[in-house]
């Protein structure tokens, strides 16, 4: 700590000395005209660089330097990557070179010069000028180890991005994935919309909401757990194809798969069924994977994943029988299914509904084994308060969840558009909430009124953007794909 404190003091003394010499260590009048990518694009493939090469004006952060008395090699990083610089006292002049020698790792500089190749063949810019643009007062982590503490990486993401090219690449890919989804949706005639983040009644999912208070209106509001009910209101209003990419908030646990705020893409299509959306989801995600990775075959956590179509499909019960240790006939018997669930170690009450029982058994025995892309269908009506009942079996709904790498990636269903049926489902949820179920749905009278005006036959889906990015960047934790994940307060 004493050594670090002395280092900090040295840097602060350098800032004071610059001000005393009439040099602003934080100027704002330098404009880079090129990036490191421009240098590579122009000369990266040239083994021999012409006699009068193009002159480049660059800006970036110093990440490394090697000094040789009257010359130095410096590596800087800008938004497009890294490039090596060569600085020579004879070229810069004694005064400027002496100023450069006081620059530190982490400082941001502006330079200009022309490219050449070193004796080792490395593309390098020979600088004829260099200027300090921002003085760094804190040292960057040690070159070869970077930020090794995981929580520090998440808390100080700004440093993580500076020193870890792989981390930067994850977030470049994340942006690309979101852009590809947006382009795909608009190309299929979906309208992008925005719906309220603060809602009087939280709806659209089974989750515990965050509560806030609006002073001017003097009322409590909830951070939304899903945009679903507002998006379906828009379909009632005649916007037959809508989508939204935005944040949801759920006051639940934190894990490698869960963050209290997360990004979803929800979309709704009139005159479509959940089966139509299975095909659409395959097409969408294959398009994104192909564009981002250049292939439909990749690995996640060392395990091969193939997006080659068609993807496998099971009903909830088929998946239990396939991955579990119970036959189909025994699973149909509630008492035998309850005994099996308890044998698995599940804490199940005697009065648990059969639909919820089956769902919990599925989550225990099958979910983590769904490694390849898989659609699970025929969810119980009991656990699907917003889904349309199946015409042939009212105990199940027309719904699917999409799984890959052992986790849920998407949830979709043919929408319930019978207002009387919907009201009965809401009332059942209200009763469950009264019994202590904090995740049960609230009654939403205005949504019932919207349904009474008429929601056309519609299918809707939510896709977890964070989990999709995890999959396509081979990231083990959701915190690795969220720039600023939620953390406990920093210890003082």
Coordinates of C-alpha atoms in Angstrom, one line a residue:
X1 CA 0.0 0.0 0.0
X2 CA 2.9 2.4 0.8
X3 CA 4.4 1.7 -2.6
X4 CA 1.0 2.3 -4.3
X5 CA 0.5 5.5 -2.4
X6 CA 3.9 6.8 -3.5
X7 CA 3.1 5.9 -7.1
X8 CA -0.2 7.9 -6.8
X9 CA 1.7 10.9 -5.3
X10 CA 4.2 10.8 -8.2
X11 CA 1.5 11.0 -10.8
X12 CA -0.2 13.9 -8.9
X13 CA 3.1 15.7 -8.8
X14 CA 3.5 15.3 -12.5
X15 CA 0.1 16.9 -13.0
X16 CA 1.1 19.8 -10.8
X17 CA 4.3 20.2 -12.7
X18 CA 2.5 20.3 -16.0
X19 CA 0.2 23.0 -14.8
X20 CA 3.2 25.0 -13.5
X21 CA 4.9 24.7 -16.9
X22 CA 1.8 26.1 -18.6
X23 CA 0.7 22.8 -20.1
X24 CA -2.9 21.7 -19.7
X25 CA -2.9 17.9 -18.9
X26 CA -6.6 17.7 -20.0
X27 CA -6.9 19.6 -23.3
X28 CA -10.0 19.3 -25.5
X29 CA -8.8 20.5 -28.9
X30 CA -7.2 17.4 -30.4
X31 CA -9.2 15.6 -33.1
X32 CA -8.1 12.2 -34.3
X33 CA -8.7 11.6 -37.9
X34 CA -8.0 7.9 -38.1
X35 CA -8.2 4.8 -35.9
X36 CA -5.9 1.8 -35.4
X37 CA -8.2 -0.1 -37.8
X38 CA -7.5 2.4 -40.5
X39 CA -3.8 1.8 -40.2
X40 CA -4.3 -2.0 -40.4
X41 CA -6.7 -1.7 -43.3
X42 CA -4.3 0.4 -45.3
X43 CA -1.0 -1.4 -44.5
X44 CA -1.8 -4.6 -42.7
X45 CA -1.3 -6.7 -45.8
X46 CA 1.7 -4.9 -47.1
X47 CA 5.0 -6.6 -46.4
X48 CA 6.9 -3.6 -47.9
X49 CA 5.6 -0.1 -47.2
X50 CA 6.1 2.5 -49.9
X51 CA 8.5 5.4 -49.6
X52 CA 5.9 8.1 -48.8
X53 CA 3.1 6.3 -46.9
X54 CA -0.1 7.9 -45.7
X55 CA 0.1 10.1 -42.6
X56 CA -2.2 9.1 -39.7
X57 CA -3.6 11.2 -36.9
X58 CA -4.5 8.9 -33.9
X59 CA -5.5 9.1 -30.3
X60 CA -5.5 6.3 -27.7
X61 CA -4.5 5.1 -24.3
X62 CA -0.9 4.0 -23.6
X63 CA -0.9 0.3 -22.6
X64 CA 2.8 -0.5 -22.9
X65 CA 6.2 1.1 -23.6
X66 CA 9.8 0.1 -24.1
X67 CA 12.4 2.8 -23.9
X68 CA 15.9 2.6 -25.5
X69 CA 17.5 5.9 -24.4
X70 CA 16.8 8.1 -27.4
X71 CA 13.9 6.1 -28.7
X72 CA 10.9 4.1 -27.5
X73 CA 8.2 1.8 -28.7
X74 CA 4.7 2.5 -27.3
X75 CA 1.5 0.6 -27.7
X76 CA -1.8 2.5 -27.6
X77 CA -5.4 1.4 -27.7
X78 CA -8.3 3.1 -29.3
X79 CA -11.9 2.0 -29.9
X80 CA -10.8 -0.3 -32.8
X81 CA -7.9 -2.0 -31.2
X82 CA -4.2 -1.5 -30.6
X83 CA -1.3 -0.1 -32.6
X84 CA 2.4 0.2 -32.0
X85 CA 4.1 3.6 -32.1
X86 CA 7.8 4.4 -32.6
X87 CA 9.0 7.7 -31.0
X88 CA 12.5 9.0 -31.7
X89 CA 14.2 11.9 -30.0
X90 CA 15.8 13.1 -33.2
X91 CA 12.3 13.3 -34.8
X92 CA 10.3 14.7 -31.9
X93 CA 13.0 17.1 -30.7
X94 CA 14.5 17.2 -27.3
X95 CA 11.8 19.2 -25.5
X96 CA 8.9 17.1 -26.7
X97 CA 10.7 13.8 -26.2
X98 CA 11.6 14.9 -22.6
X99 CA 7.9 15.7 -22.1
X100 CA 7.0 12.2 -23.5
X101 CA 9.4 10.5 -21.0
X102 CA 7.1 11.7 -18.2
X103 CA 4.1 10.0 -19.7
X104 CA 2.8 7.0 -17.8
X105 CA 1.0 3.7 -18.7
X106 CA -2.7 4.7 -18.8
X107 CA -2.2 8.2 -20.1
X108 CA -4.2 9.1 -23.2
X109 CA -2.2 10.7 -26.0
X110 CA -2.7 12.1 -29.5
X111 CA -0.1 11.3 -32.2
X112 CA 0.6 11.7 -35.8
X113 CA 3.0 9.8 -38.1
X114 CA 3.5 7.4 -40.9
X115 CA 3.7 3.6 -40.8
X116 CA 6.6 1.3 -41.4
X117 CA 7.6 -2.2 -40.5
X118 CA 10.1 -3.1 -37.8
X119 CA 12.9 -5.6 -38.3
X120 CA 10.6 -8.2 -36.9
X121 CA 7.9 -7.2 -39.4
X122 CA 5.5 -5.5 -37.0
X123 CA 3.4 -2.7 -38.4
X124 CA 4.3 0.5 -36.5
X125 CA 3.6 4.2 -36.8
X126 CA 6.7 6.4 -36.6
X127 CA 5.4 9.5 -34.8
X128 CA 6.5 13.0 -35.7
X129 CA 4.5 14.5 -32.8
X130 CA 2.9 13.3 -29.6
X131 CA 0.6 15.2 -27.1
X132 CA -0.8 14.4 -23.7
X133 CA -4.6 14.5 -23.8
X134 CA -5.5 13.0 -20.4
X135 CA -3.2 12.3 -17.5
X136 CA -4.1 9.1 -15.7
X137 CA -3.8 9.3 -11.9
X138 CA -4.4 5.7 -11.1
X139 CA -2.1 2.9 -12.4
X140 CA -3.6 0.1 -14.6
X141 CA -3.4 -3.5 -13.4
X142 CA -0.2 -5.4 -14.0
X143 CA 0.2 -6.1 -17.7
X144 CA 0.1 -9.9 -17.7
X145 CA -2.6 -10.5 -15.1
X146 CA -5.1 -7.7 -15.5
X147 CA -8.0 -7.6 -13.1
X148 CA -7.9 -11.0 -11.4
X149 CA -10.6 -10.4 -8.8
X150 CA -14.0 -11.1 -10.4
X151 CA -16.0 -8.7 -8.3
X152 CA -13.5 -5.9 -9.0
X153 CA -13.8 -6.6 -12.7
X154 CA -17.6 -6.1 -12.6
X155 CA -17.4 -3.1 -10.2
X156 CA -14.7 -1.4 -12.1
X157 CA -15.8 -2.3 -15.6
X158 CA -14.1 0.7 -17.0
X159 CA -10.7 -0.8 -16.1
X160 CA -11.8 -4.2 -17.2
X161 CA -12.6 -2.8 -20.7
X162 CA -9.2 -1.1 -20.9
X163 CA -7.0 -4.1 -20.1
X164 CA -9.1 -7.0 -21.4
X165 CA -9.6 -7.2 -25.2
X166 CA -11.8 -10.3 -24.7
X167 CA -14.2 -8.4 -22.5
X168 CA -14.4 -5.6 -25.1
X169 CA -15.2 -8.1 -27.8
X170 CA -18.1 -9.6 -25.7
X171 CA -19.8 -6.2 -25.6
X172 CA -19.1 -5.5 -29.3
X173 CA -20.8 -8.8 -30.0
X174 CA -23.6 -7.9 -27.7
X175 CA -24.3 -4.7 -29.6
X176 CA -24.1 -6.6 -32.9
X177 CA -26.6 -9.2 -31.6
X178 CA -29.1 -6.6 -30.6
X179 CA -28.7 -4.8 -33.9
X180 CA -29.2 -8.0 -35.9
X181 CA -32.4 -8.8 -33.9
X182 CA -33.8 -5.3 -34.5
X183 CA -33.0 -5.5 -38.2
X184 CA -34.6 -8.9 -38.5
X185 CA -37.8 -7.8 -36.7
X186 CA -38.2 -4.7 -38.8
X187 CA -37.6 -6.6 -42.0
X188 CA -40.5 -8.9 -41.0
X189 CA -42.8 -5.8 -40.6
X190 CA -42.7 -5.6 -36.8
X191 CA -43.0 -2.1 -35.4
X192 CA -40.6 -1.2 -32.6
X193 CA -42.4 0.5 -29.6
X194 CA -41.7 1.6 -26.1
X195 CA -44.0 0.8 -23.1
X196 CA -44.0 2.0 -19.5
X197 CA -41.1 1.1 -17.2
X198 CA -43.1 2.2 -14.2
X199 CA -46.5 0.6 -13.9
X200 CA -49.5 0.9 -11.6
X201 CA -50.0 -2.9 -11.8
X202 CA -47.0 -5.1 -12.6
X203 CA -48.0 -7.9 -15.0
X204 CA -46.9 -10.2 -17.8
X205 CA -44.9 -12.6 -15.6
X206 CA -44.8 -14.5 -12.3
X207 CA -42.3 -12.4 -10.4
X208 CA -41.9 -10.2 -7.4
X209 CA -41.6 -6.5 -8.4
X210 CA -39.6 -3.6 -7.2
X211 CA -41.7 -0.8 -5.7
X212 CA -41.1 2.9 -6.0
X213 CA -43.2 6.0 -5.2
X214 CA -44.2 8.9 -7.5
X215 CA -44.3 12.1 -5.4
X216 CA -46.4 14.3 -7.7
X217 CA -49.1 11.6 -8.1
X218 CA -48.7 10.5 -4.6
X219 CA -48.9 6.8 -5.5
X220 CA -46.8 3.7 -5.5
X221 CA -45.6 2.4 -8.8
X222 CA -43.8 -0.8 -9.8
X223 CA -40.8 -1.3 -12.0
X224 CA -42.1 -3.5 -14.7
X225 CA -41.5 -7.2 -14.6
X226 CA -42.5 -7.5 -18.3
X227 CA -44.0 -5.3 -21.1
X228 CA -46.4 -8.0 -22.1
X229 CA -49.8 -6.6 -21.2
X230 CA -49.0 -3.2 -22.7
X231 CA -47.8 -4.7 -25.9
X232 CA -51.0 -6.7 -26.2
X233 CA -53.0 -3.6 -25.6
X234 CA -51.2 -2.2 -28.7
X235 CA -52.3 -5.3 -30.7
X236 CA -55.9 -4.6 -29.6
X237 CA -55.3 -1.1 -31.0
X238 CA -54.5 -2.4 -34.4
X239 CA -50.7 -2.6 -34.3
X240 CA -50.6 -6.2 -35.4
X241 CA -46.9 -6.8 -35.2
X242 CA -45.0 -5.0 -32.4
X243 CA -41.7 -5.6 -30.5
X244 CA -39.7 -4.0 -27.7
X245 CA -36.1 -4.5 -26.7
X246 CA -35.7 -3.1 -23.2
X247 CA -35.2 -3.7 -19.5
X248 CA -37.3 -5.7 -17.0
X249 CA -36.8 -5.7 -13.3
X250 CA -37.5 -8.5 -10.9
X251 CA -36.9 -8.4 -7.1
X252 CA -35.5 -11.9 -7.0
X253 CA -32.2 -13.8 -6.4
X254 CA -28.9 -13.1 -8.1
X255 CA -27.0 -15.9 -9.8
X256 CA -24.9 -16.7 -12.8
X257 CA -28.2 -16.7 -14.8
X258 CA -30.1 -13.9 -13.0
X259 CA -29.7 -10.2 -12.5
X260 CA -32.3 -8.0 -11.0
X261 CA -32.5 -5.9 -14.2
X262 CA -32.1 -7.7 -17.5
X263 CA -32.8 -7.1 -21.1
X264 CA -35.6 -8.9 -23.0
X265 CA -37.0 -8.7 -26.5
X266 CA -40.8 -9.3 -26.5
X267 CA -42.8 -9.4 -29.6
X268 CA -46.4 -10.1 -30.6
X269 CA -47.9 -11.1 -33.9
X270 CA -51.6 -11.1 -34.7
X271 CA -53.1 -14.1 -36.6
X272 CA -50.2 -16.4 -35.6
X273 CA -49.9 -19.3 -33.2
X274 CA -47.2 -20.5 -30.9
X275 CA -46.2 -23.1 -33.5
X276 CA -45.6 -20.2 -36.0
X277 CA -43.3 -18.6 -33.5
X278 CA -41.3 -21.8 -33.0
X279 CA -40.4 -21.7 -36.7
X280 CA -39.8 -17.9 -36.5
X281 CA -37.5 -18.3 -33.5
X282 CA -35.4 -20.9 -35.3
X283 CA -35.1 -18.6 -38.3
X284 CA -34.2 -15.5 -36.1
X285 CA -31.6 -17.2 -33.8
X286 CA -30.0 -19.1 -36.7
X287 CA -29.7 -15.8 -38.6
X288 CA -28.1 -14.1 -35.6
X289 CA -25.7 -16.9 -34.8
X290 CA -24.6 -17.2 -38.5
X291 CA -23.9 -13.4 -38.7
X292 CA -22.1 -13.1 -35.4
X293 CA -20.2 -16.4 -35.4
X294 CA -20.0 -17.3 -39.1
X295 CA -21.4 -20.7 -38.3
X296 CA -24.3 -22.6 -36.7
X297 CA -22.0 -25.0 -34.9
X298 CA -20.1 -23.6 -31.9
X299 CA -19.2 -24.5 -28.3
X300 CA -20.4 -23.3 -25.0
X301 CA -18.4 -24.1 -21.9
X302 CA -16.5 -26.7 -24.0
X303 CA -19.7 -28.4 -25.0
X304 CA -20.6 -28.6 -28.8
X305 CA -23.8 -26.8 -29.7
X306 CA -25.5 -27.0 -33.1
X307 CA -28.1 -24.6 -34.3
X308 CA -28.7 -26.8 -37.4
X309 CA -32.4 -27.0 -38.0
X310 CA -34.8 -28.5 -37.2
X311 CA -34.5 -28.2 -33.4
X312 CA -35.8 -31.0 -31.2
X313 CA -39.2 -30.7 -29.5
X314 CA -40.7 -32.3 -26.4
X315 CA -43.8 -31.8 -24.4
X316 CA -43.2 -31.2 -20.7
X317 CA -44.2 -34.8 -19.9
X318 CA -42.2 -36.3 -22.7
X319 CA -39.1 -34.5 -21.4
X320 CA -39.7 -35.8 -17.9
X321 CA -40.0 -39.4 -19.2
X322 CA -37.0 -39.0 -21.5
X323 CA -34.6 -37.6 -18.9
X324 CA -36.2 -38.8 -15.7
X325 CA -36.8 -42.1 -14.0
X326 CA -40.5 -42.5 -14.3
X327 CA -42.7 -43.9 -17.0
X328 CA -45.5 -42.0 -18.8
X329 CA -48.3 -44.0 -17.1
X330 CA -47.0 -43.4 -13.6
X331 CA -46.5 -39.7 -14.4
X332 CA -50.3 -39.4 -15.2
X333 CA -51.1 -40.6 -11.6
X334 CA -50.9 -37.5 -9.3
X335 CA -50.1 -39.5 -6.2
X336 CA -47.3 -41.4 -8.0
X337 CA -46.0 -38.2 -9.5
X338 CA -46.0 -36.5 -6.1
X339 CA -44.1 -39.4 -4.6
X340 CA -41.6 -39.2 -7.4
X341 CA -41.2 -35.5 -6.9
X342 CA -40.4 -35.9 -3.2
X343 CA -38.0 -38.7 -4.1
X344 CA -36.1 -36.2 -6.2
X345 CA -35.8 -34.0 -3.1
X346 CA -38.4 -31.4 -4.0
X347 CA -40.3 -29.8 -1.2
X348 CA -43.9 -30.3 -2.2
X349 CA -47.1 -29.6 -0.2
X350 CA -49.9 -32.2 -0.1
X351 CA -52.3 -29.8 -1.9
X352 CA -50.0 -28.7 -4.7
X353 CA -51.8 -28.6 -8.0
X354 CA -51.0 -31.3 -10.5
X355 CA -49.9 -28.8 -13.1
X356 CA -47.4 -27.0 -10.8
X357 CA -46.2 -30.4 -9.6
X358 CA -45.4 -31.6 -13.2
X359 CA -43.7 -28.3 -13.9
X360 CA -41.4 -28.6 -10.8
X361 CA -40.5 -32.1 -11.7
X362 CA -39.6 -31.0 -15.2
X363 CA -37.4 -28.2 -14.0
X364 CA -35.6 -30.7 -11.7
X365 CA -35.0 -33.6 -14.0
X366 CA -35.0 -32.2 -17.5
X367 CA -34.1 -28.5 -17.7
X368 CA -30.3 -28.7 -17.2
X369 CA -30.1 -31.6 -19.7
X370 CA -31.5 -29.6 -22.6
X371 CA -28.1 -28.8 -24.0
X372 CA -29.0 -28.7 -27.7
X373 CA -31.6 -26.2 -28.8
X374 CA -35.0 -27.6 -27.7
X375 CA -38.6 -26.4 -27.6
X376 CA -40.7 -27.7 -24.7
X377 CA -44.4 -27.5 -25.2
X378 CA -47.8 -28.4 -23.5
X379 CA -47.2 -26.6 -20.3
X380 CA -50.0 -27.0 -17.6
X381 CA -52.7 -24.3 -17.6
X382 CA -52.2 -23.9 -13.9
X383 CA -48.7 -22.3 -14.4
X384 CA -49.6 -20.3 -17.5
X385 CA -52.1 -17.6 -16.5
X386 CA -51.9 -15.6 -19.8
X387 CA -51.7 -18.5 -22.3
X388 CA -54.5 -19.8 -24.5
X389 CA -55.9 -23.2 -23.4
X390 CA -55.3 -26.0 -25.9
X391 CA -58.5 -26.7 -27.9
X392 CA -58.2 -30.4 -27.4
X393 CA -57.0 -30.5 -23.8
X394 CA -57.9 -27.6 -21.5
X395 CA -55.4 -28.8 -18.8
X396 CA -52.5 -27.6 -21.0
X397 CA -51.9 -24.4 -23.0
X398 CA -50.5 -23.6 -26.4
X399 CA -47.1 -22.5 -25.2
X400 CA -43.4 -23.3 -25.6
X401 CA -40.2 -22.5 -23.8
X402 CA -37.0 -22.6 -25.7
X403 CA -34.0 -24.1 -24.0
X404 CA -30.3 -24.3 -24.9
X405 CA -27.2 -25.1 -22.8
X406 CA -29.4 -26.2 -20.0
X407 CA -31.3 -22.9 -19.5
X408 CA -34.4 -21.2 -20.6
X409 CA -33.8 -18.7 -23.4
X410 CA -37.3 -17.8 -24.5
X411 CA -41.0 -18.2 -23.6
X412 CA -43.9 -18.0 -26.0
X413 CA -47.5 -18.8 -26.3
X414 CA -50.7 -18.3 -28.2
X415 CA -52.3 -15.5 -26.3
X416 CA -55.5 -15.8 -24.3
X417 CA -58.0 -13.5 -25.8
X418 CA -61.2 -14.5 -24.1
X419 CA -61.8 -11.8 -21.5
X420 CA -63.9 -13.9 -19.3
X421 CA -61.4 -16.7 -19.2
X422 CA -58.6 -14.2 -18.5
X423 CA -60.5 -12.7 -15.6
X424 CA -61.0 -16.1 -14.0
X425 CA -57.3 -16.8 -14.4
X426 CA -56.5 -13.4 -12.8
X427 CA -58.9 -14.2 -9.9
X428 CA -57.1 -17.5 -9.3
X429 CA -53.8 -15.7 -9.2
X430 CA -55.2 -13.1 -6.7
X431 CA -56.3 -16.0 -4.5
X432 CA -52.8 -17.5 -4.7
X433 CA -51.3 -14.2 -3.8
X434 CA -53.6 -14.0 -0.8
X435 CA -52.2 -17.3 0.4
X436 CA -48.7 -15.9 0.3
X437 CA -47.5 -16.4 -3.3
X438 CA -45.4 -13.2 -3.9
X439 CA -45.0 -14.1 -7.6
X440 CA -48.7 -14.5 -8.3
X441 CA -50.2 -12.2 -10.9
X442 CA -52.1 -9.1 -9.9
X443 CA -55.7 -8.4 -11.2
X444 CA -55.6 -5.9 -14.1
X445 CA -59.1 -4.6 -14.8
X446 CA -57.9 -2.3 -17.6
X447 CA -56.3 -5.2 -19.4
X448 CA -59.6 -7.1 -19.1
X449 CA -61.3 -4.0 -20.6
X450 CA -58.8 -4.0 -23.5
X451 CA -59.6 -7.7 -24.2
X452 CA -63.3 -6.9 -24.2
X453 CA -62.7 -4.6 -27.2
X454 CA -61.2 -7.6 -28.9
X455 CA -57.7 -9.0 -29.2
X456 CA -57.2 -10.8 -32.5
X457 CA -55.8 -14.3 -32.4
X458 CA -52.2 -13.5 -31.4
X459 CA -49.0 -15.2 -30.5
X460 CA -46.3 -13.6 -28.4
X461 CA -42.8 -14.3 -27.2
X462 CA -40.0 -13.1 -24.9
X463 CA -36.4 -13.8 -25.6
X464 CA -33.7 -13.2 -23.0
X465 CA -31.1 -11.1 -24.6
X466 CA -28.5 -11.5 -21.8
X467 CA -28.7 -15.3 -21.9
X468 CA -28.5 -15.3 -25.7
X469 CA -25.4 -13.1 -25.5
X470 CA -23.9 -15.5 -22.9
X471 CA -24.5 -18.4 -25.3
X472 CA -23.0 -16.7 -28.4
X473 CA -20.0 -15.3 -26.6
X474 CA -19.3 -18.4 -24.5
X475 CA -19.7 -16.4 -21.3
X476 CA -20.3 -18.5 -18.1
X477 CA -22.1 -15.7 -16.1
X478 CA -24.8 -13.2 -16.9
X479 CA -22.5 -10.6 -15.2
X480 CA -20.0 -11.2 -18.0
X481 CA -22.5 -9.8 -20.5
X482 CA -24.0 -6.9 -18.5
X483 CA -21.7 -3.9 -18.5
X484 CA -22.6 -2.9 -14.9
X485 CA -24.3 -5.8 -13.1
X486 CA -25.9 -5.3 -9.7
X487 CA -23.5 -5.8 -6.8
X488 CA -23.5 -5.3 -3.1
X489 CA -22.3 -1.9 -1.8
X490 CA -18.5 -1.6 -1.9
X491 CA -16.9 -2.2 1.4
X492 CA -15.2 0.9 2.8

